[in-house]
Short mmCIF file of C-alpha atoms in Angstrom, two decimals:
data_model
loop_
_atom_site.label_atom_id
_atom_site.label_comp_id
_atom_site.label_asym_id
_atom_site.label_seq_id
_atom_site.Cartn_x
_atom_site.Cartn_y
_atom_site.Cartn_z
CA UNK A 1 131.23 105.94 97.59
CA UNK A 2 128.86 103.06 96.82
CA UNK A 3 128.88 100.15 99.28
CA UNK A 4 131.37 97.40 98.47
CA UNK A 5 132.21 93.95 99.77
CA UNK A 6 135.79 92.73 100.06
CA UNK A 7 136.38 89.04 100.82
CA UNK A 8 139.91 87.80 101.44
CA UNK A 9 141.36 84.38 102.09
CA UNK A 10 143.88 84.22 104.97
CA UNK A 11 146.82 81.88 104.38
CA UNK A 12 148.92 82.86 101.38
CA UNK A 13 146.72 85.90 100.82
CA UNK A 14 146.05 88.33 103.66
CA UNK A 15 148.74 87.48 106.20
CA UNK A 16 152.42 86.73 106.73
CA UNK A 17 153.56 83.50 108.38
CA UNK A 18 149.93 82.32 108.55
CA UNK A 19 149.04 84.78 111.33
CA UNK A 20 150.39 88.33 110.95
CA UNK A 21 148.41 91.17 109.36
CA UNK A 22 150.89 93.86 108.30
CA UNK A 23 150.54 97.51 109.40
CA UNK A 24 149.84 98.63 105.81
CA UNK A 25 147.07 96.07 105.36
CA UNK A 26 145.47 97.12 108.64
CA UNK A 27 145.55 100.81 107.66
CA UNK A 28 144.04 100.21 104.23
CA UNK A 29 141.21 98.03 105.56
CA UNK A 30 140.37 100.39 108.44
CA UNK A 31 140.32 103.36 106.10
CA UNK A 32 138.02 101.64 103.60
CA UNK A 33 135.67 100.54 106.37
CA UNK A 34 135.03 104.22 107.04
CA UNK A 35 134.06 104.60 103.38
CA UNK A 36 131.26 102.02 103.29
CA UNK A 37 133.37 98.97 102.47
CA UNK A 38 132.42 95.80 104.37
CA UNK A 39 135.47 93.59 104.85
CA UNK A 40 135.16 89.83 105.30
CA UNK A 41 137.77 87.16 105.93
CA UNK A 42 136.85 84.06 103.87
CA UNK A 43 138.78 81.07 105.12
CA UNK A 44 138.86 77.31 105.40
CA UNK A 45 139.87 77.72 109.04
CA UNK A 46 137.49 77.09 111.90
CA UNK A 47 135.68 80.21 113.08
CA UNK A 48 137.81 80.96 116.15
CA UNK A 49 141.01 80.68 114.11
CA UNK A 50 139.53 83.21 111.68
CA UNK A 51 138.77 85.45 114.64
CA UNK A 52 142.47 85.32 115.60
CA UNK A 53 143.15 87.21 112.36
CA UNK A 54 140.13 89.52 112.25
CA UNK A 55 140.68 91.01 115.69
CA UNK A 56 144.17 92.14 114.63
CA UNK A 57 142.29 94.61 112.43
CA UNK A 58 139.13 95.46 114.40
CA UNK A 59 135.76 94.11 115.53
CA UNK A 60 134.06 95.31 112.34
CA UNK A 61 135.77 92.62 110.24
CA UNK A 62 133.33 89.80 109.56
CA UNK A 63 134.07 86.14 108.92
CA UNK A 64 133.24 83.40 106.46
CA UNK A 65 134.83 80.30 108.03
CA UNK A 66 135.02 76.55 107.44
CA UNK A 67 135.05 77.05 103.65
CA UNK A 68 131.60 78.64 103.77
CA UNK A 69 129.94 76.31 106.27
CA UNK A 70 129.96 79.14 108.84
CA UNK A 71 129.43 82.83 108.17
CA UNK A 72 128.51 85.96 110.04
CA UNK A 73 125.65 88.23 109.11
CA UNK A 74 125.60 91.11 111.53
CA UNK A 75 125.14 89.58 114.97
CA UNK A 76 123.85 86.29 113.56
CA UNK A 77 125.89 83.23 112.61
CA UNK A 78 124.78 80.82 109.88
CA UNK A 79 126.04 77.23 110.10
CA UNK A 80 125.91 74.08 108.00
CA UNK A 81 127.05 70.68 109.28
CA UNK A 82 128.88 67.74 107.68
CA UNK A 83 126.37 65.21 108.96
CA UNK A 84 126.67 61.62 110.15
CA UNK A 85 127.20 59.98 106.76
CA UNK A 86 130.10 62.29 105.94
CA UNK A 87 131.68 61.87 109.37
CA UNK A 88 131.46 58.08 109.14
CA UNK A 89 132.96 58.05 105.63
CA UNK A 90 135.88 60.28 106.65
CA UNK A 91 136.59 58.35 109.85
CA UNK A 92 136.61 55.00 108.05
CA UNK A 93 138.81 56.32 105.22
CA UNK A 94 141.48 57.32 107.72
CA UNK A 95 141.05 54.19 109.83
CA UNK A 96 141.91 52.16 106.72
CA UNK A 97 145.20 54.00 106.13
CA UNK A 98 147.64 54.86 108.95
CA UNK A 99 149.29 57.48 106.72
CA UNK A 100 146.22 59.67 107.05
CA UNK A 101 144.84 61.66 109.97
CA UNK A 102 141.41 63.25 110.15
CA UNK A 103 140.52 66.50 111.88
CA UNK A 104 136.98 67.76 112.45
CA UNK A 105 135.97 71.26 113.50
CA UNK A 106 133.26 73.14 115.32
CA UNK A 107 133.54 76.91 115.69
CA UNK A 108 135.88 76.55 118.66
CA UNK A 109 137.09 72.94 118.95
CA UNK A 110 139.30 70.68 116.83
CA UNK A 111 138.71 66.93 117.10
CA UNK A 112 141.54 64.75 115.82
CA UNK A 113 142.19 61.05 115.19
CA UNK A 114 146.00 60.94 115.52
CA UNK A 115 147.50 64.30 116.43
CA UNK A 116 146.50 67.92 116.98
CA UNK A 117 146.59 69.74 113.63
CA UNK A 118 149.79 71.76 113.38
CA UNK A 119 147.96 74.95 112.44
CA UNK A 120 145.67 74.62 115.47
CA UNK A 121 148.60 74.04 117.82
CA UNK A 122 150.49 76.95 116.26
CA UNK A 123 147.71 79.49 116.63
CA UNK A 124 146.39 78.23 119.94
CA UNK A 125 149.89 78.37 121.38
CA UNK A 126 150.52 81.94 120.31
CA UNK A 127 149.80 83.87 123.50
CA UNK A 128 150.00 87.19 121.68
CA UNK A 129 147.03 86.29 119.48
CA UNK A 130 145.15 84.58 122.33
CA UNK A 131 143.24 82.01 120.30
CA UNK A 132 140.22 80.62 122.15
CA UNK A 133 140.50 77.03 120.88
CA UNK A 134 140.09 73.61 122.41
CA UNK A 135 141.20 70.24 120.99
CA UNK A 136 140.10 66.70 121.76
CA UNK A 137 141.06 63.21 120.64
CA UNK A 138 138.36 61.23 118.83
CA UNK A 139 138.31 57.90 120.65
CA UNK A 140 135.83 56.07 118.40
CA UNK A 141 133.22 56.50 115.70
CA UNK A 142 130.36 56.72 118.20
CA UNK A 143 131.94 59.75 119.84
CA UNK A 144 132.32 61.41 116.45
CA UNK A 145 128.74 60.74 115.37
CA UNK A 146 127.45 62.21 118.63
CA UNK A 147 129.06 65.50 117.53
CA UNK A 148 127.23 65.59 114.19
CA UNK A 149 125.11 68.57 115.23
CA UNK A 150 128.26 70.60 115.93
CA UNK A 151 130.92 69.68 113.34
CA UNK A 152 130.85 72.03 110.37
CA UNK A 153 133.85 70.82 108.34
CA UNK A 154 137.00 68.76 108.42
CA UNK A 155 140.34 68.02 106.83
CA UNK A 156 142.30 64.87 106.08
CA UNK A 157 146.07 65.29 106.17
CA UNK A 158 148.64 62.97 104.64
CA UNK A 159 151.97 64.75 104.42
CA UNK A 160 154.33 62.89 102.10
CA UNK A 161 151.69 60.35 101.12
CA UNK A 162 149.98 61.57 97.92
CA UNK A 163 148.88 58.04 96.95
CA UNK A 164 147.05 57.60 100.25
CA UNK A 165 145.36 60.98 99.84
CA UNK A 166 144.34 60.22 96.26
CA UNK A 167 142.82 56.89 97.28
CA UNK A 168 140.93 58.46 100.19
CA UNK A 169 139.66 61.28 97.98
CA UNK A 170 138.35 58.81 95.41
CA UNK A 171 136.71 56.75 98.13
CA UNK A 172 134.94 59.84 99.51
CA UNK A 173 133.93 61.02 96.04
CA UNK A 174 132.39 57.64 95.30
CA UNK A 175 130.24 57.89 98.43
CA UNK A 176 129.05 61.40 97.48
CA UNK A 177 128.21 62.46 101.04
CA UNK A 178 130.16 65.74 101.15
CA UNK A 179 131.88 68.38 99.02
CA UNK A 180 135.66 68.11 98.69
CA UNK A 181 138.33 70.72 98.11
CA UNK A 182 141.97 71.34 99.04
CA UNK A 183 144.07 74.17 100.43
CA UNK A 184 147.34 72.40 99.59
CA UNK A 185 148.86 69.22 98.13
CA UNK A 186 148.89 67.39 101.47
CA UNK A 187 145.22 67.64 102.42
CA UNK A 188 141.60 67.02 101.53
CA UNK A 189 139.14 69.58 102.84
CA UNK A 190 135.68 68.26 103.70
CA UNK A 191 132.66 70.56 103.49
CA UNK A 192 128.89 69.99 103.72
CA UNK A 193 127.37 69.01 100.38
CA UNK A 194 126.74 71.98 98.10
CA UNK A 195 128.61 74.43 100.33
CA UNK A 196 131.74 76.47 99.62
CA UNK A 197 132.99 80.01 100.10
CA UNK A 198 130.99 81.07 97.05
CA UNK A 199 127.63 79.93 98.45
CA UNK A 200 128.26 81.95 101.61
CA UNK A 201 129.30 85.02 99.62
CA UNK A 202 126.20 84.86 97.42
CA UNK A 203 123.94 84.62 100.47
CA UNK A 204 125.68 87.61 102.04
CA UNK A 205 125.38 89.61 98.80
CA UNK A 206 121.66 88.84 98.62
CA UNK A 207 121.05 89.76 102.26
CA UNK A 208 122.78 93.14 101.88
CA UNK A 209 121.73 93.92 98.32
CA UNK A 210 125.33 94.38 97.15
CA UNK A 211 125.98 92.68 93.82
CA UNK A 212 128.99 91.04 92.20
CA UNK A 213 129.86 94.31 90.43
CA UNK A 214 130.58 95.78 93.86
CA UNK A 215 132.46 92.80 95.25
CA UNK A 216 136.21 92.12 95.38
CA UNK A 217 137.65 88.72 96.31
CA UNK A 218 141.26 87.67 96.95
CA UNK A 219 142.61 84.12 96.97
CA UNK A 220 145.51 81.83 96.21
CA UNK A 221 144.40 78.19 96.58
CA UNK A 222 142.06 75.60 95.15
CA UNK A 223 139.43 76.24 97.81
CA UNK A 224 139.23 79.85 96.59
CA UNK A 225 138.26 78.95 93.01
CA UNK A 226 134.52 79.00 93.64
CA UNK A 227 134.45 82.42 95.22
CA UNK A 228 136.36 83.93 92.30
CA UNK A 229 133.14 83.50 90.31
CA UNK A 230 131.21 85.58 92.85
CA UNK A 231 132.85 88.91 92.10
CA UNK A 232 133.56 91.17 89.16
CA UNK A 233 136.92 91.90 90.77
CA UNK A 234 138.41 88.44 91.33
CA UNK A 235 142.04 88.79 92.34
CA UNK A 236 144.72 86.09 92.57
CA UNK A 237 147.90 86.60 94.51
CA UNK A 238 151.15 86.40 92.56
CA UNK A 239 151.99 83.37 94.72
CA UNK A 240 148.67 81.67 93.82
CA UNK A 241 148.33 78.32 92.10
CA UNK A 242 148.36 78.58 88.27
CA UNK A 243 144.72 77.50 88.03
CA UNK A 244 143.73 80.27 90.46
CA UNK A 245 145.55 82.89 88.39
CA UNK A 246 143.84 81.55 85.27
CA UNK A 247 140.40 81.83 86.88
CA UNK A 248 140.91 85.35 88.28
CA UNK A 249 140.37 88.62 86.45
CA UNK A 250 143.36 90.27 88.12
CA UNK A 251 146.68 89.28 89.68
CA UNK A 252 148.19 91.33 92.48
CA UNK A 253 151.52 91.11 94.30
CA UNK A 254 152.35 88.31 96.72
CA UNK A 255 151.01 88.08 100.25
CA UNK A 256 154.54 88.80 101.52
CA UNK A 257 154.50 92.09 99.62
CA UNK A 258 151.09 93.42 100.77
CA UNK A 259 149.30 92.35 97.59
CA UNK A 260 145.81 92.75 99.06
CA UNK A 261 146.48 96.24 100.43
CA UNK A 262 148.17 97.42 97.22
CA UNK A 263 145.32 96.24 94.99
CA UNK A 264 142.75 97.95 97.22
CA UNK A 265 144.76 101.16 97.29
CA UNK A 266 144.89 101.24 93.50
CA UNK A 267 141.28 100.17 92.94
CA UNK A 268 139.82 102.76 95.30
CA UNK A 269 142.46 105.38 94.40
CA UNK A 270 143.28 105.48 98.08
CA UNK A 271 145.88 107.94 99.30
CA UNK A 272 146.29 107.57 103.05
CA UNK A 273 146.29 110.81 104.97
CA UNK A 274 148.63 111.44 107.88
CA UNK A 275 145.73 110.72 110.23
CA UNK A 276 144.90 107.47 108.47
CA UNK A 277 148.52 106.40 108.40
CA UNK A 278 148.48 106.62 112.17
CA UNK A 279 145.53 104.24 112.50
#
């Protein structure tokens, strides 16, 4: 079989309850890895939270994290950083509105202005998955700016306050110091200028000489829209946002019904043997 890439988002796509890879999904991915398929997780999560998911499958799963600001290439890791102007803009936007909290990420640490992000606390507190994650309160802007050579991305959260989020998003757009996306209605995802999951995927394709015709991507949210353009086989989950379904070439079943595994089984005409079922 010719070499293929598969890139899959995590939440709402690959896993159940934000953290569980099902037995069927594990078997399908492990079987395809033996047939020259390189499997990547492509997530907005910080790198170590992506690793929580990948190691449920095996050490051969690679990671695109932080919405493309961090990605693995063999034993190397490529990183892009938000920068001081972006950090200052985000900090001041949240300082001006108590309904908003900002969270900034390195590969292994979450820095927060009001509270630890729920998804960080959830995964870090799951002893079974053993997430290697630290978290620290941002005490002032100077502290944040001193981390500018480490912070790859961030998120602003405003649950139940869409007006506050909209105002902050417009303020950040007007300053034009970062790229903006969203993984849900209650957040703004902050990424280095010109970076997204798609830019990472295209770099990886170029490095390995595997083109879009031999690439499959899976996603469900707004921050997956860019990477859908990087593959001939762009697949939206049945639970995806309407605009994601409209942008994709295919729609598979929901994440709660093994949509990723079932599409891959059909695409590669994969019949698991008794040995493979036991993987």
